[in-house]
Amino acid sequence: MKKIVLTVAAVMSMTLAFAAGENDNNNTTTNTNAYKFNVSTYALSRALNLDFDQVDVVEDINRTFATEMMNASVAEGSERESKVQNAIKKDLSYMRYILNDRQYREYVKLLNVTLNNRGLNK
């Protein structure tokens, strides 16, 4: 009985040690994943009811936004926040030019929800 209890205690302590190290790795990965914006153009076009011409332009704008957000992810502290805010402002100004009022309002809602879920909207 004593061997079983000691074995269970050893297994539990090893499991907790591995889980603690894995949690640290996941936290670092989560921080960089928060800045990855690989948006499905198809899903976005369905949500916003985009016409054929808008789809191509929105895809280019999203690609530019994703690149700018990845550049922001490697920046330091306050510079990172500045780059994120600039990327968001550019994205919204480009989208404002392409989308009509209804589509733009819906896009802003989707972007805000995404930024909030990733912890980037402060």
GROMACS .gro file of C-alpha atoms in nm:
model
  122
    1MET     CA    1   0.000   0.000   0.000
    2LYS     CA    2   0.285   0.233   0.087
    3LYS     CA    3   0.443   0.177  -0.259
    4ILE     CA    4   0.117   0.265  -0.433
    5VAL     CA    5   0.078   0.591  -0.241
    6LEU     CA    6   0.440   0.692  -0.307
    7THR     CA    7   0.406   0.603  -0.677
    8VAL     CA    8   0.087   0.809  -0.709
    9ALA     CA    9   0.255   1.102  -0.530
   10ALA     CA   10   0.557   1.080  -0.760
   11VAL     CA   11   0.341   1.067  -1.072
   12MET     CA   12   0.133   1.363  -0.953
   13SER     CA   13   0.440   1.576  -0.879
   14MET     CA   14   0.594   1.495  -1.219
   15THR     CA   15   0.267   1.578  -1.392
   16LEU     CA   16   0.243   1.911  -1.212
   17ALA     CA   17   0.605   1.995  -1.301
   18PHE     CA   18   0.544   1.923  -1.670
   19ALA     CA   19   0.217   2.115  -1.669
   20ALA     CA   20   0.382   2.421  -1.512
   21GLY     CA   21   0.652   2.431  -1.780
   22GLU     CA   22   0.397   2.381  -2.054
   23ASN     CA   23   0.185   2.666  -1.920
   24ASP     CA   24   0.481   2.905  -1.950
   25ASN     CA   25   0.534   2.801  -2.312
   26ASN     CA   26   0.163   2.841  -2.390
   27ASN     CA   27   0.164   3.191  -2.241
   28THR     CA   28   0.446   3.302  -2.474
   29THR     CA   29   0.276   3.140  -2.772
   30THR     CA   30  -0.056   3.300  -2.680
   31ASN     CA   31   0.104   3.644  -2.678
   32THR     CA   32   0.237   3.604  -3.032
   33ASN     CA   33  -0.082   3.432  -3.151
   34ALA     CA   34  -0.285   3.733  -3.038
   35TYR     CA   35  -0.122   3.931  -3.319
   36LYS     CA   36  -0.186   3.677  -3.596
   37PHE     CA   37  -0.473   3.798  -3.810
   38ASN     CA   38  -0.532   3.537  -4.076
   39VAL     CA   39  -0.887   3.635  -4.160
   40SER     CA   40  -1.091   3.416  -4.388
   41THR     CA   41  -1.187   3.643  -4.673
   42TYR     CA   42  -1.469   3.407  -4.766
   43ALA     CA   43  -1.623   3.424  -4.418
   44LEU     CA   44  -1.577   3.800  -4.403
   45SER     CA   45  -1.733   3.846  -4.747
   46ARG     CA   46  -2.035   3.644  -4.637
   47ALA     CA   47  -2.069   3.834  -4.310
   48LEU     CA   48  -2.045   4.173  -4.481
   49ASN     CA   49  -2.225   4.071  -4.801
   50LEU     CA   50  -1.940   4.199  -5.021
   51ASP     CA   51  -1.966   4.219  -5.396
   52PHE     CA   52  -1.703   4.065  -5.624
   53ASP     CA   53  -1.490   4.380  -5.658
   54GLN     CA   54  -1.487   4.444  -5.285
   55VAL     CA   55  -1.365   4.092  -5.204
   56ASP     CA   56  -1.031   4.139  -5.382
   57VAL     CA   57  -0.962   4.476  -5.223
   58VAL     CA   58  -1.065   4.359  -4.875
   59GLU     CA   59  -0.834   4.058  -4.911
   60ASP     CA   60  -0.541   4.291  -4.988
   61ILE     CA   61  -0.630   4.517  -4.695
   62ASN     CA   62  -0.648   4.219  -4.459
   63ARG     CA   63  -0.312   4.092  -4.580
   64THR     CA   64  -0.158   4.434  -4.512
   65PHE     CA   65  -0.322   4.449  -4.169
   66ALA     CA   66  -0.194   4.101  -4.079
   67THR     CA   67   0.160   4.202  -4.178
   68GLU     CA   68   0.146   4.521  -3.973
   69MET     CA   69   0.016   4.332  -3.669
   70MET     CA   70   0.297   4.077  -3.695
   71ASN     CA   71   0.545   4.367  -3.712
   72ALA     CA   72   0.385   4.507  -3.398
   73SER     CA   73   0.419   4.172  -3.220
   74VAL     CA   74   0.798   4.189  -3.231
   75ALA     CA   75   0.818   4.551  -3.116
   76GLU     CA   76   0.903   4.656  -2.760
   77GLY     CA   77   0.645   4.769  -2.498
   78SER     CA   78   0.498   5.111  -2.574
   79GLU     CA   79   0.617   5.096  -2.933
   80ARG     CA   80   0.409   4.781  -2.972
   81GLU     CA   81   0.092   4.958  -2.858
   82SER     CA   82   0.165   5.245  -3.093
   83LYS     CA   83   0.216   5.010  -3.388
   84VAL     CA   84  -0.103   4.820  -3.307
   85GLN     CA   85  -0.304   5.142  -3.289
   86ASN     CA   86  -0.154   5.267  -3.617
   87ALA     CA   87  -0.231   4.935  -3.788
   88ILE     CA   88  -0.591   4.949  -3.666
   89LYS     CA   89  -0.633   5.310  -3.779
   90LYS     CA   90  -0.496   5.232  -4.125
   91ASP     CA   91  -0.713   4.922  -4.156
   92LEU     CA   92  -1.026   5.114  -4.060
   93SER     CA   93  -0.949   5.403  -4.294
   94TYR     CA   94  -0.893   5.166  -4.587
   95MET     CA   95  -1.209   4.972  -4.507
   96ARG     CA   96  -1.408   5.294  -4.472
   97TYR     CA   97  -1.312   5.382  -4.827
   98ILE     CA   98  -1.416   5.040  -4.967
   99LEU     CA   99  -1.726   4.947  -4.766
  100ASN     CA  100  -2.065   5.116  -4.753
  101ASP     CA  101  -2.204   5.241  -4.420
  102ARG     CA  102  -2.380   4.919  -4.320
  103GLN     CA  103  -2.083   4.701  -4.412
  104TYR     CA  104  -1.839   4.933  -4.232
  105ARG     CA  105  -2.043   4.931  -3.910
  106GLU     CA  106  -2.054   4.552  -3.916
  107TYR     CA  107  -1.680   4.533  -3.986
  108VAL     CA  108  -1.602   4.763  -3.693
  109LYS     CA  109  -1.811   4.538  -3.466
  110LEU     CA  110  -1.628   4.228  -3.585
  111LEU     CA  111  -1.288   4.391  -3.546
  112ASN     CA  112  -1.369   4.516  -3.194
  113VAL     CA  113  -1.488   4.172  -3.086
  114THR     CA  114  -1.174   4.012  -3.228
  115LEU     CA  115  -0.944   4.264  -3.060
  116ASN     CA  116  -1.129   4.228  -2.728
  117ASN     CA  117  -1.112   3.848  -2.742
  118ARG     CA  118  -0.738   3.864  -2.801
  119GLY     CA  119  -0.680   4.121  -2.528
  120LEU     CA  120  -0.547   4.387  -2.767
  121ASN     CA  121  -0.823   4.648  -2.726
  122LYS     CA  122  -0.749   4.861  -2.422
   0.00000   0.00000   0.00000
